[in-house]
Coordinates of C-alpha atoms in Angstrom, one line a residue:
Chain A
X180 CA 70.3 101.0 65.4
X181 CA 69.6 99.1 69.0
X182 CA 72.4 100.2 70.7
X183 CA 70.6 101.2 74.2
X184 CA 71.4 98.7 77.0
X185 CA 75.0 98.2 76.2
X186 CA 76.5 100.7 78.6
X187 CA 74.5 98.4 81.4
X188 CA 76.4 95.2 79.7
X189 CA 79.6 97.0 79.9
X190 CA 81.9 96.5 83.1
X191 CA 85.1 96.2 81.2
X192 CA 87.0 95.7 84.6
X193 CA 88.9 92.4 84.8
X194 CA 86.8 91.1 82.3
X195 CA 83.1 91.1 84.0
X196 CA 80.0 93.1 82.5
X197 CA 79.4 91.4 78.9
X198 CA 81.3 88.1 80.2
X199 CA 80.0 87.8 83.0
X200 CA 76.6 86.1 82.5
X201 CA 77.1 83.4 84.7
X202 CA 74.0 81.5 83.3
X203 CA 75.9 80.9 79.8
X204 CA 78.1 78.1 79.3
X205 CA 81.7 78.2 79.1
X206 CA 82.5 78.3 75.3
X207 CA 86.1 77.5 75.9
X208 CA 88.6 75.2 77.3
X209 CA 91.8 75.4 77.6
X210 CA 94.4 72.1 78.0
X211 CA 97.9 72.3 79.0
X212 CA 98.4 76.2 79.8
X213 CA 101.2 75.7 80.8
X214 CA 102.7 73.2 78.2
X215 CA 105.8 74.9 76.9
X216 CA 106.0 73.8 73.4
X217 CA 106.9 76.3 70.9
X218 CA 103.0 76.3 69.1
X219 CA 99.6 76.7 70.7
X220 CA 97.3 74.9 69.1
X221 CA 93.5 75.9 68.6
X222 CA 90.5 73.8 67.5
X223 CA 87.4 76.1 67.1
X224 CA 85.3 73.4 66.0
X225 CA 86.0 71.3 68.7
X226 CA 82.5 70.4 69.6
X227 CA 78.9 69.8 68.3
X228 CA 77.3 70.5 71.7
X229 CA 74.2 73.0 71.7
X230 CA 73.5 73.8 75.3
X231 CA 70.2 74.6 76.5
X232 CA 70.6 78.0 77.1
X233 CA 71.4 78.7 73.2
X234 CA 68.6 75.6 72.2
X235 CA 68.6 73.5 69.1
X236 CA 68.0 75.8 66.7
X237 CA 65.4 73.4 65.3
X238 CA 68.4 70.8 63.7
X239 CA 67.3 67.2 63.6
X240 CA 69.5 64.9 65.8
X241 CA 71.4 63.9 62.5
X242 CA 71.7 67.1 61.2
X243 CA 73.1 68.2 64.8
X244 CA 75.9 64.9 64.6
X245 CA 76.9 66.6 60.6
X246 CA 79.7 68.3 59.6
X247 CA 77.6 71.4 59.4
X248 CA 77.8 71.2 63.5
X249 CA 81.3 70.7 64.1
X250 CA 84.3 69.9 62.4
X251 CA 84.6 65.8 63.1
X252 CA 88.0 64.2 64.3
X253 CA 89.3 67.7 64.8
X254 CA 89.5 67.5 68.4
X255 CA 91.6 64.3 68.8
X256 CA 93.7 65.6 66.2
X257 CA 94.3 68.2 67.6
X258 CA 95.0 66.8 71.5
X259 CA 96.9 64.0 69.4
X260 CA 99.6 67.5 68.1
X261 CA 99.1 69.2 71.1
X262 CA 100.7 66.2 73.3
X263 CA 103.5 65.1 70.8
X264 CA 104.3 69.2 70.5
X265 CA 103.7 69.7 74.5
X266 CA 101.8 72.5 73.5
X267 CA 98.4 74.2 74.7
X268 CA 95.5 73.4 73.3
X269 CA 92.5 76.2 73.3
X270 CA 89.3 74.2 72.3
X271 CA 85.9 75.4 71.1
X272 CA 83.1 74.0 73.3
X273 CA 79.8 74.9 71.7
X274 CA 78.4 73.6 68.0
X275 CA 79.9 76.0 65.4
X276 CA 76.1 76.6 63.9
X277 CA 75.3 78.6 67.1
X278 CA 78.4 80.5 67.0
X279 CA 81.5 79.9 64.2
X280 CA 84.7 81.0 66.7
X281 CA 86.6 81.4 62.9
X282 CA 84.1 84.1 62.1
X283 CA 83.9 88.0 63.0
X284 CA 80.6 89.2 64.4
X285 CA 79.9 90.7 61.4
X286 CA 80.0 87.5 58.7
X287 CA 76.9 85.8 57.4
X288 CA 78.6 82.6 58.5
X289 CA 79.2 83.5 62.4
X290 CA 75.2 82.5 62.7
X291 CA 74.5 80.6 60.0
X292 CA 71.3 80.9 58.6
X293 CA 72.4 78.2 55.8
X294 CA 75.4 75.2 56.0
X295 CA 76.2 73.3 52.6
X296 CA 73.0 71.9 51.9
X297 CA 71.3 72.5 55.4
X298 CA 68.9 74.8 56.5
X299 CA 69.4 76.5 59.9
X300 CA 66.1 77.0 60.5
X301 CA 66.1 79.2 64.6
X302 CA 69.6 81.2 62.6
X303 CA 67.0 82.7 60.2
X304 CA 66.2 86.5 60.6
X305 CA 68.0 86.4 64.0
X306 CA 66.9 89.6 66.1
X307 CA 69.9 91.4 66.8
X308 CA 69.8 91.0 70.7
X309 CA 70.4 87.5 70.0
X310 CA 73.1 88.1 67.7
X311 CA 74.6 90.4 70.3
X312 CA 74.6 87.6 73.1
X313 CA 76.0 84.7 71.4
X314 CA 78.7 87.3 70.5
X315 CA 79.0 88.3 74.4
X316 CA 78.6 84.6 75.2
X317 CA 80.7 82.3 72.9
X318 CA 83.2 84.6 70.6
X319 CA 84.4 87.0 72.9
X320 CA 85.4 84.8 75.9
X321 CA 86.9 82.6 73.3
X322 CA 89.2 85.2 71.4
X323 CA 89.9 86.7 75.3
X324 CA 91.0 83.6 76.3
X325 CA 93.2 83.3 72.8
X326 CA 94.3 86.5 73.6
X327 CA 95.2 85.7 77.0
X328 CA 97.4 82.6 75.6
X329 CA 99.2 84.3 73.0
X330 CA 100.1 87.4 75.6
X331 CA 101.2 85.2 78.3
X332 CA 103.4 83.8 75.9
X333 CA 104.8 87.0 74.3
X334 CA 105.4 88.3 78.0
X335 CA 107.1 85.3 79.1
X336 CA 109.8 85.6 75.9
X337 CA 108.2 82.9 73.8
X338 CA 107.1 83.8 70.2
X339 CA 104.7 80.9 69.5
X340 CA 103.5 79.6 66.0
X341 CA 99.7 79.7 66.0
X342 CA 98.1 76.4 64.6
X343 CA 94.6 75.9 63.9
X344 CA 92.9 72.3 63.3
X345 CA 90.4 71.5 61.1
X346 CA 88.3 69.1 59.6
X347 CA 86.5 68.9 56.1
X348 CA 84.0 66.6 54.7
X349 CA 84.8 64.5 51.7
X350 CA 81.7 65.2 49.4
X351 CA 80.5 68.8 49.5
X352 CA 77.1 69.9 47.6
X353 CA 77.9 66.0 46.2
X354 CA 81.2 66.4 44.2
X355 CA 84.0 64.3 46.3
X356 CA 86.9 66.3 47.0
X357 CA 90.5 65.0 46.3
X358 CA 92.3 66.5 48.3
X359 CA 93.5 65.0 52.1
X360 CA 95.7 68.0 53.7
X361 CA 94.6 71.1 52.8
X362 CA 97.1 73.6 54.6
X363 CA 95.9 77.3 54.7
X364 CA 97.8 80.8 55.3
X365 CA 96.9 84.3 56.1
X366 CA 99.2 87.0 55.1
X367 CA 102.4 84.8 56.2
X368 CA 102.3 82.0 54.3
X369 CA 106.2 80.8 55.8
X370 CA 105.0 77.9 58.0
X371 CA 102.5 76.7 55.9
X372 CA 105.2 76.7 52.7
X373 CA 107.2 74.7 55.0
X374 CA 104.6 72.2 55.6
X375 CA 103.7 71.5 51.7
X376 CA 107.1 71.3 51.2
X377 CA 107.5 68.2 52.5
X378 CA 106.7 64.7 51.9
X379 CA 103.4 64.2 54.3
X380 CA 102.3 61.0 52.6
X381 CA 99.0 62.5 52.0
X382 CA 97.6 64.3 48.9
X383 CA 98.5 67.8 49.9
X384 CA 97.3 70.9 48.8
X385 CA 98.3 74.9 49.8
X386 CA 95.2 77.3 50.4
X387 CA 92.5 74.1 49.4
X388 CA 89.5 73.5 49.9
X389 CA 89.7 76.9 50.9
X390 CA 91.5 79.7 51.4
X391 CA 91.7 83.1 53.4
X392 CA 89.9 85.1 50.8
X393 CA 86.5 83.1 51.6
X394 CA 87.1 84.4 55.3
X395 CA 88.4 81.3 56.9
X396 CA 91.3 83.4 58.4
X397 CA 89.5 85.3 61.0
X398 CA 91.9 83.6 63.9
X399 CA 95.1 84.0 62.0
X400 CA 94.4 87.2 61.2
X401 CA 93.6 88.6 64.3
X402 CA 95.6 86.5 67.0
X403 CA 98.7 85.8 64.8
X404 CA 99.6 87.9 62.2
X405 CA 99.2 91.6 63.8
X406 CA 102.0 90.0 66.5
X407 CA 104.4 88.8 63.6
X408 CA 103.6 85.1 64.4
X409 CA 103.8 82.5 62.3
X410 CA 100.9 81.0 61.8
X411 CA 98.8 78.0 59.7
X412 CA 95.6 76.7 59.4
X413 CA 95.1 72.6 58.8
X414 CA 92.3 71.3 57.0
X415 CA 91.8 67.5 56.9
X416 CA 89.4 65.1 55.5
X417 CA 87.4 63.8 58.0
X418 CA 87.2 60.5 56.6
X419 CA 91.1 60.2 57.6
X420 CA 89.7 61.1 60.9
X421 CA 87.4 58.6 61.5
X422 CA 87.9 57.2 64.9
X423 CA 90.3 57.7 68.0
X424 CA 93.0 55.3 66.4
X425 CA 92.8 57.2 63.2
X426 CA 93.2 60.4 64.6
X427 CA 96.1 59.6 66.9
X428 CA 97.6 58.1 63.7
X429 CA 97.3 61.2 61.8
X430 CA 98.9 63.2 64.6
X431 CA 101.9 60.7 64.7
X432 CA 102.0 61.2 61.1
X433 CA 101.8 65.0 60.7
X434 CA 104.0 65.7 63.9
X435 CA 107.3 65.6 62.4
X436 CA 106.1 67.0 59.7
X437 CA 105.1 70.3 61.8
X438 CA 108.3 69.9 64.2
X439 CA 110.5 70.6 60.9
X440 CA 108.1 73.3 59.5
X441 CA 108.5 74.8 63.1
X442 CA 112.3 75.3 63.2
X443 CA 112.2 76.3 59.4
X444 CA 110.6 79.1 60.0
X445 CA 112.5 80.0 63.3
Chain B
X219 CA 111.1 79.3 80.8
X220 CA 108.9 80.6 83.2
X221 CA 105.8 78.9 82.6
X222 CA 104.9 76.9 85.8
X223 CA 102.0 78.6 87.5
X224 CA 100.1 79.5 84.3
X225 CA 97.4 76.9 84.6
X226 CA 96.3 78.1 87.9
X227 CA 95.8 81.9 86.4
X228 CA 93.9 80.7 83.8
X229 CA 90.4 80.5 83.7
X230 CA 88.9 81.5 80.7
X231 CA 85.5 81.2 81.2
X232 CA 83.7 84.3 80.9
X233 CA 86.9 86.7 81.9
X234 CA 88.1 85.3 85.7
X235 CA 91.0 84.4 85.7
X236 CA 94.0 86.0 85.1
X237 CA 91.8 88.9 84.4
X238 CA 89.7 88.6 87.7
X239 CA 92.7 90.1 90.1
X240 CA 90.6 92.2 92.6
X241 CA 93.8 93.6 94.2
X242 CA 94.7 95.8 90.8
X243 CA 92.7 98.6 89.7
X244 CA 90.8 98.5 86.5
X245 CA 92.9 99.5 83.4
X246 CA 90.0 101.3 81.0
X247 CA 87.2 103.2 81.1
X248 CA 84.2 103.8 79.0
X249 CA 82.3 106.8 78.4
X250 CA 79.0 106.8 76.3
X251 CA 79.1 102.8 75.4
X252 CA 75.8 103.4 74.1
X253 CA 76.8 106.6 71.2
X254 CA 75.7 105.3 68.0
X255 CA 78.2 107.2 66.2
X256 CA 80.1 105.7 63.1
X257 CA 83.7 106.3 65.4
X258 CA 84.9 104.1 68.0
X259 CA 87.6 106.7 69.9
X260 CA 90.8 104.9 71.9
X261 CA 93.2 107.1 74.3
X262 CA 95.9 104.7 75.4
X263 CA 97.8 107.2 77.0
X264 CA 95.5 109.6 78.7
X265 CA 96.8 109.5 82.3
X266 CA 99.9 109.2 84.6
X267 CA 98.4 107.6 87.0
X268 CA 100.8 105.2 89.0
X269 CA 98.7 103.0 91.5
X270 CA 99.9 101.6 94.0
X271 CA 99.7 98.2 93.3
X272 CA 102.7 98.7 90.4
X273 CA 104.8 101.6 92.2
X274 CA 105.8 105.2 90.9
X275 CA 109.1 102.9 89.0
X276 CA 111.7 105.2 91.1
X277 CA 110.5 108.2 89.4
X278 CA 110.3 111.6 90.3
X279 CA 107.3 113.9 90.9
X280 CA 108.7 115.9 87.8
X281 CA 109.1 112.9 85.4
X282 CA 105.7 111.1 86.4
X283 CA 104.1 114.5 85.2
X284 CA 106.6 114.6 82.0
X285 CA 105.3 113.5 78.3
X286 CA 107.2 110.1 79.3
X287 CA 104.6 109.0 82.0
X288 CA 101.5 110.0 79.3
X289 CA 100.2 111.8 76.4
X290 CA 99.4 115.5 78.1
X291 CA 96.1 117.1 76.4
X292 CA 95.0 113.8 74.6
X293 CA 92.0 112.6 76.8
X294 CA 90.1 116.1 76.7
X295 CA 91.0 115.9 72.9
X296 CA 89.4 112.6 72.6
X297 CA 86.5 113.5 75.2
X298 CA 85.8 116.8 73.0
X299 CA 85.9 114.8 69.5
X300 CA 83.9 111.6 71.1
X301 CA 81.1 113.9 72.1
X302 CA 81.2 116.2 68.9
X303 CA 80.7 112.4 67.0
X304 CA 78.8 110.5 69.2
X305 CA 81.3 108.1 69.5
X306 CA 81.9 105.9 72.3
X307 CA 85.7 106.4 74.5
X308 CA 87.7 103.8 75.6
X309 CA 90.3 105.3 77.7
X310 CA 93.3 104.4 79.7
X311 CA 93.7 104.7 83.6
X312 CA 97.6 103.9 84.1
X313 CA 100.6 105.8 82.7
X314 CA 102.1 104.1 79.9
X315 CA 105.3 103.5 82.1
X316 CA 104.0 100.8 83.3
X317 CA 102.4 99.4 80.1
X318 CA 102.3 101.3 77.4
X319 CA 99.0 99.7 76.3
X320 CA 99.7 100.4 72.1
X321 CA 102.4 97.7 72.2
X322 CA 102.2 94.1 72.3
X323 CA 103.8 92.2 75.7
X324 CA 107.4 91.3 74.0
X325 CA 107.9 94.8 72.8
X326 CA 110.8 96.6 74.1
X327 CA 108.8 99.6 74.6
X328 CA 105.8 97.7 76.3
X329 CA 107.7 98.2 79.7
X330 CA 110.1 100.4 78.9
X331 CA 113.1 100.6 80.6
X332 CA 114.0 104.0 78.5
X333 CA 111.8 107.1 76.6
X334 CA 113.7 109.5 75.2
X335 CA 116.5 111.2 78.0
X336 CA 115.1 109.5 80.9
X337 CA 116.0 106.4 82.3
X338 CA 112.6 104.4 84.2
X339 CA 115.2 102.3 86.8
X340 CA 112.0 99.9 88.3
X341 CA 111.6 98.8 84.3
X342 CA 115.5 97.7 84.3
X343 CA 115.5 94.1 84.2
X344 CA 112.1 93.6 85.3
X345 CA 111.4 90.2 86.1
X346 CA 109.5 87.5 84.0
X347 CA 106.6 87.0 87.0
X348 CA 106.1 91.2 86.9
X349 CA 106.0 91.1 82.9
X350 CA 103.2 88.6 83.3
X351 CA 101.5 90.8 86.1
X352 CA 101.2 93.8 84.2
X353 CA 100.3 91.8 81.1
X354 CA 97.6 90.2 82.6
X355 CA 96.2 93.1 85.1
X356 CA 96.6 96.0 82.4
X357 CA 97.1 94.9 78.5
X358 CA 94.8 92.0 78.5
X359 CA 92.1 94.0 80.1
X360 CA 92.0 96.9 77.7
X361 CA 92.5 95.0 75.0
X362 CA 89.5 93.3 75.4
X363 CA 87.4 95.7 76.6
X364 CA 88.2 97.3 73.2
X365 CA 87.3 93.7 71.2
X366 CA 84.1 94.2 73.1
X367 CA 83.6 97.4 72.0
X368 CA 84.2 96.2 68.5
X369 CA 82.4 92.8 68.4
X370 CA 79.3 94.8 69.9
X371 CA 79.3 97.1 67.5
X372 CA 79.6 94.1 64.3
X373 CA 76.9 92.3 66.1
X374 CA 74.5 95.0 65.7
X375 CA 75.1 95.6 62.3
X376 CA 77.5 98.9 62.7
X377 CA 80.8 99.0 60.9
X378 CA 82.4 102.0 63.4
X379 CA 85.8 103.6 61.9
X380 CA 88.7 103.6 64.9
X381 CA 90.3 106.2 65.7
X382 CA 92.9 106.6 68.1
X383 CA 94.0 110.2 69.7
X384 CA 97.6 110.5 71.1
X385 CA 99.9 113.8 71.8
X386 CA 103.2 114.2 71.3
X387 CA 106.3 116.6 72.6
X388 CA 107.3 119.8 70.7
X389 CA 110.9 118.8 71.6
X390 CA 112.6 115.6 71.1
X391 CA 116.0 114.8 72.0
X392 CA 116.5 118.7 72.2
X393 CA 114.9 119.3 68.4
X394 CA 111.7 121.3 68.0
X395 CA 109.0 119.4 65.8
X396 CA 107.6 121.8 63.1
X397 CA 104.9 119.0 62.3
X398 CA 101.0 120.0 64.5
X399 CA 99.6 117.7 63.5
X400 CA 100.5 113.8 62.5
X401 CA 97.8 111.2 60.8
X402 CA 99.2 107.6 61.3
X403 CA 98.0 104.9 59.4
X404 CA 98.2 101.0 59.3
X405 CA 98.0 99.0 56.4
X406 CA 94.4 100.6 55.1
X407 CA 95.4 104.0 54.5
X408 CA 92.2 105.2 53.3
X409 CA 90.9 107.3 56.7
X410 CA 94.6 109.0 57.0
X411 CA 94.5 110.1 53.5
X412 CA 90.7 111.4 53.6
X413 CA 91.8 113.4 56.9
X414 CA 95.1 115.2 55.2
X415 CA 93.8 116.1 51.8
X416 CA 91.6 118.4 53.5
X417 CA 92.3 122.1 55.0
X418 CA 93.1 121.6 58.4
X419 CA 94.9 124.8 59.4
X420 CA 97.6 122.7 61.1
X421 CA 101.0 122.0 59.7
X422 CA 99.6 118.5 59.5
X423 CA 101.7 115.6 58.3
X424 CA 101.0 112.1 57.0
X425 CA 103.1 109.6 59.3
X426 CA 104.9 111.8 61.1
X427 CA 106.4 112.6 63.8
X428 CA 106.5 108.2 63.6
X429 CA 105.2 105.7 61.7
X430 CA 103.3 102.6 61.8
X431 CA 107.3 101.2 60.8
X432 CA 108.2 102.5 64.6
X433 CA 105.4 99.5 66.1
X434 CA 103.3 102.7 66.8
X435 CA 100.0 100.8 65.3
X436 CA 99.5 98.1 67.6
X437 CA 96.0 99.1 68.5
X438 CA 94.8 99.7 64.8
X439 CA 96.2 96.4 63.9
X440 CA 95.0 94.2 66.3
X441 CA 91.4 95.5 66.8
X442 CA 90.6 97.6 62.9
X443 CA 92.5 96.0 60.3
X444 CA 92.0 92.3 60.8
X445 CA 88.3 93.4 60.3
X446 CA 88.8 95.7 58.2
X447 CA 87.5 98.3 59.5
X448 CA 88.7 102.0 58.3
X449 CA 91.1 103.4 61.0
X450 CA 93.5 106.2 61.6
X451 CA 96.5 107.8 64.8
X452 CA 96.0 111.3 65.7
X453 CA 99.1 112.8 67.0
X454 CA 98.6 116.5 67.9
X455 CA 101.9 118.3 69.2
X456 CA 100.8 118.8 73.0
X457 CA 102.0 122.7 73.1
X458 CA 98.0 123.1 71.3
X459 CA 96.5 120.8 74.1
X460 CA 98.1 123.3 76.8
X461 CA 94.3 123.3 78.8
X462 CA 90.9 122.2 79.0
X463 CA 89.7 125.1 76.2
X464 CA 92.6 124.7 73.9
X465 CA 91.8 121.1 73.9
X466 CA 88.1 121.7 73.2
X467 CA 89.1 124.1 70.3
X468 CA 91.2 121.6 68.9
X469 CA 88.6 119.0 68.9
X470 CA 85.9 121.6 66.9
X471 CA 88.9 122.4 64.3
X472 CA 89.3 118.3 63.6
X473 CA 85.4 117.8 64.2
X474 CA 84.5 118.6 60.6
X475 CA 87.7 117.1 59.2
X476 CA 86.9 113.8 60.8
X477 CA 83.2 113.8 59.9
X478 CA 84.1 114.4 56.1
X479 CA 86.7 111.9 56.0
X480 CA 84.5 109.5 57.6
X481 CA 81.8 109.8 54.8
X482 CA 84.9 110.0 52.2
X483 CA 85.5 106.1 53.3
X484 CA 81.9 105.0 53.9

């Protein structure tokens, strides 16, 4: 067990020691702090970006635009909610195969050593001081500064729904997948009942193409449900997500559909 | 709704930030970071300190010694069982008055403007912007200098057990306790129930004197279960914490129960 070293990383105080390494990247952005919609919206797979400091991890410039790297469309979805809800958005800023923000330390899919059909060739046999800094460097800041939003929140009298935004690819390990909103739940499964009971105009499925037991709840279960929030995941093909006018579409489209889910479940 | 101002405390990026205040002193210590122990050990509630940044809340010299302002006897408790195991300590430095750092920011108790006969007059209608102050400057802090502690550990391959240590008053609302010793659980029982089928000499008592029904598990929810990670609330009744070498002897008595329950749940 390497554990010598971390008392040096650990400065706990207002948040320096381990988060402090001012050569690492910010993995995190937040839009709208101060929006005062009743949801914050996060979008862990935000980005595709592999900075410098974490390197390529010997992907190919395709491989690196894939799904495997970021969740496509996701982003301007999820701006697309966060404006029509006037709501925060907390946004992942780094490529997911460095660091998966859905993903505890411990998961084989936090640093990926395989994606779908993809090798990830620099994830394989990762020393465990690497594993320790991309943890420092990407997932803490980034659950702090969920943390941060959700507490604010609670302190200020406001009992936010926690939405996450997703996108999945239409053909996985080549079988084409049916379904266009998949809408996913941790232990509280209210709001996203209240979602796939309406009409969305989309072929809509609860807990698909995945649910929380293959460990895609990690942010639900640690941001929302301890705190009593409600709380859903949204999956959507990323074909649907295609290009900026798509996505603003969908969030037009799914809007109303989460402003009703919203007050259901208040 | 207060929300105006939020954007300019937040910046996320590696801990500034609301959590980069210089003017407040640091909410949480850590002693032995580096023990590679299987425990992680938490005491919330080990001091009464009331800087002067937040005030002393109106309060006498008697009250900000009473059970009210802390939890007397727990941090050489948790000091004696962290070194017996190895185990790092993540310890509070600010009396629980003036955040009771095992309960989330919108909990009544959080800030409390009452604990048991006593009335805490600078907690009465406190205002939003102070809410968010102590939010930020002490919760959010400990919090997640904990998640580090956690995270760290996952990275590096160790799944630690989390145990927090608390005390509590021999008389409540003018009734004596006859419970020693109480073993609080969250959802995952399976730590609390391999610490009270054992012989502990105590009058020990599953969920008692409270429960994890009485919002008394904040800290095992939020930071063991959602990982889950095998955890367990020690209340000992603070008349058998009474000095440094009762609290010592205490901490060799639990010593062997804690080690055996640890290996029950492994």
């Amino acid at each position: 067990m390497i554990l010598t070293g971390l008392q040096a990383l650990v400065q706990p105080d207002r948040g320096e020691g381990l988060m402090s390494d001012k050569m690492l990247p910010s993995p995190v952005e937040i839009e709208g702090a101060d929006a005062p919609g009743d949801a914050l919206i996060i979008c862990e797979h935000a980005a595709n970006d592999f900075p410098a400091q974490y390197g390529d991890l010997g992907l190919s410039e395709d491989e690196k635009a894939a799904h495997i790297a970021w969740d496509p469309g996701a982003l301007g979805l999820a701006r697309g909610l966060a404006r029509n809800l006037n709501a925060p958005l907390v946004l992942g800023t780094i490529s997911r195969l460095i660091y998966d923000l859905n993903r505890p330390p411990h998961a084989p899919g936090a640093m990926a050593e395989t994606s779908e059909i993809y090798r990830i060739p620099d994830n394989a046999d990762l020393p465990v001081a690497e594993r320790l800094r991309r943890t420092a460097g990407i997932y803490l800041p980034f659950h702090n500064a969920v943390a941060m939003m959700v507490a604010a929140r609670l302190a200020l009298g406001q009992r936010p729904v926690v939405i996450t935004v997703h996108s999945f690819t239409p053909v996985w390990h080549g079988t084409p997948r049916q379904v266009e909103f998949g809408v996913i739940h941790d232990a509280d499964d209210r709001l996203a009942r209240a979602i796939t009971a309406q009409d969305t105009g989309l072929m809509t499925m609860l807990n698909e193409p995945y649910s929380a037991a293959d460990g895609v709840a990690h942010m639900l279960a640690t941001h929302a449900t301890p705190l009593g929030l409600a709380n859903v995941m949204l999956e959507l093909r990323n074909d649907l997500l295609a290009d900026p006018a798509a996505q603003a579409a969908m969030a037009d489209r799914l809007t109303p559909v989460l402003r009703a889910a919203i007050t259901a479940v208040r």
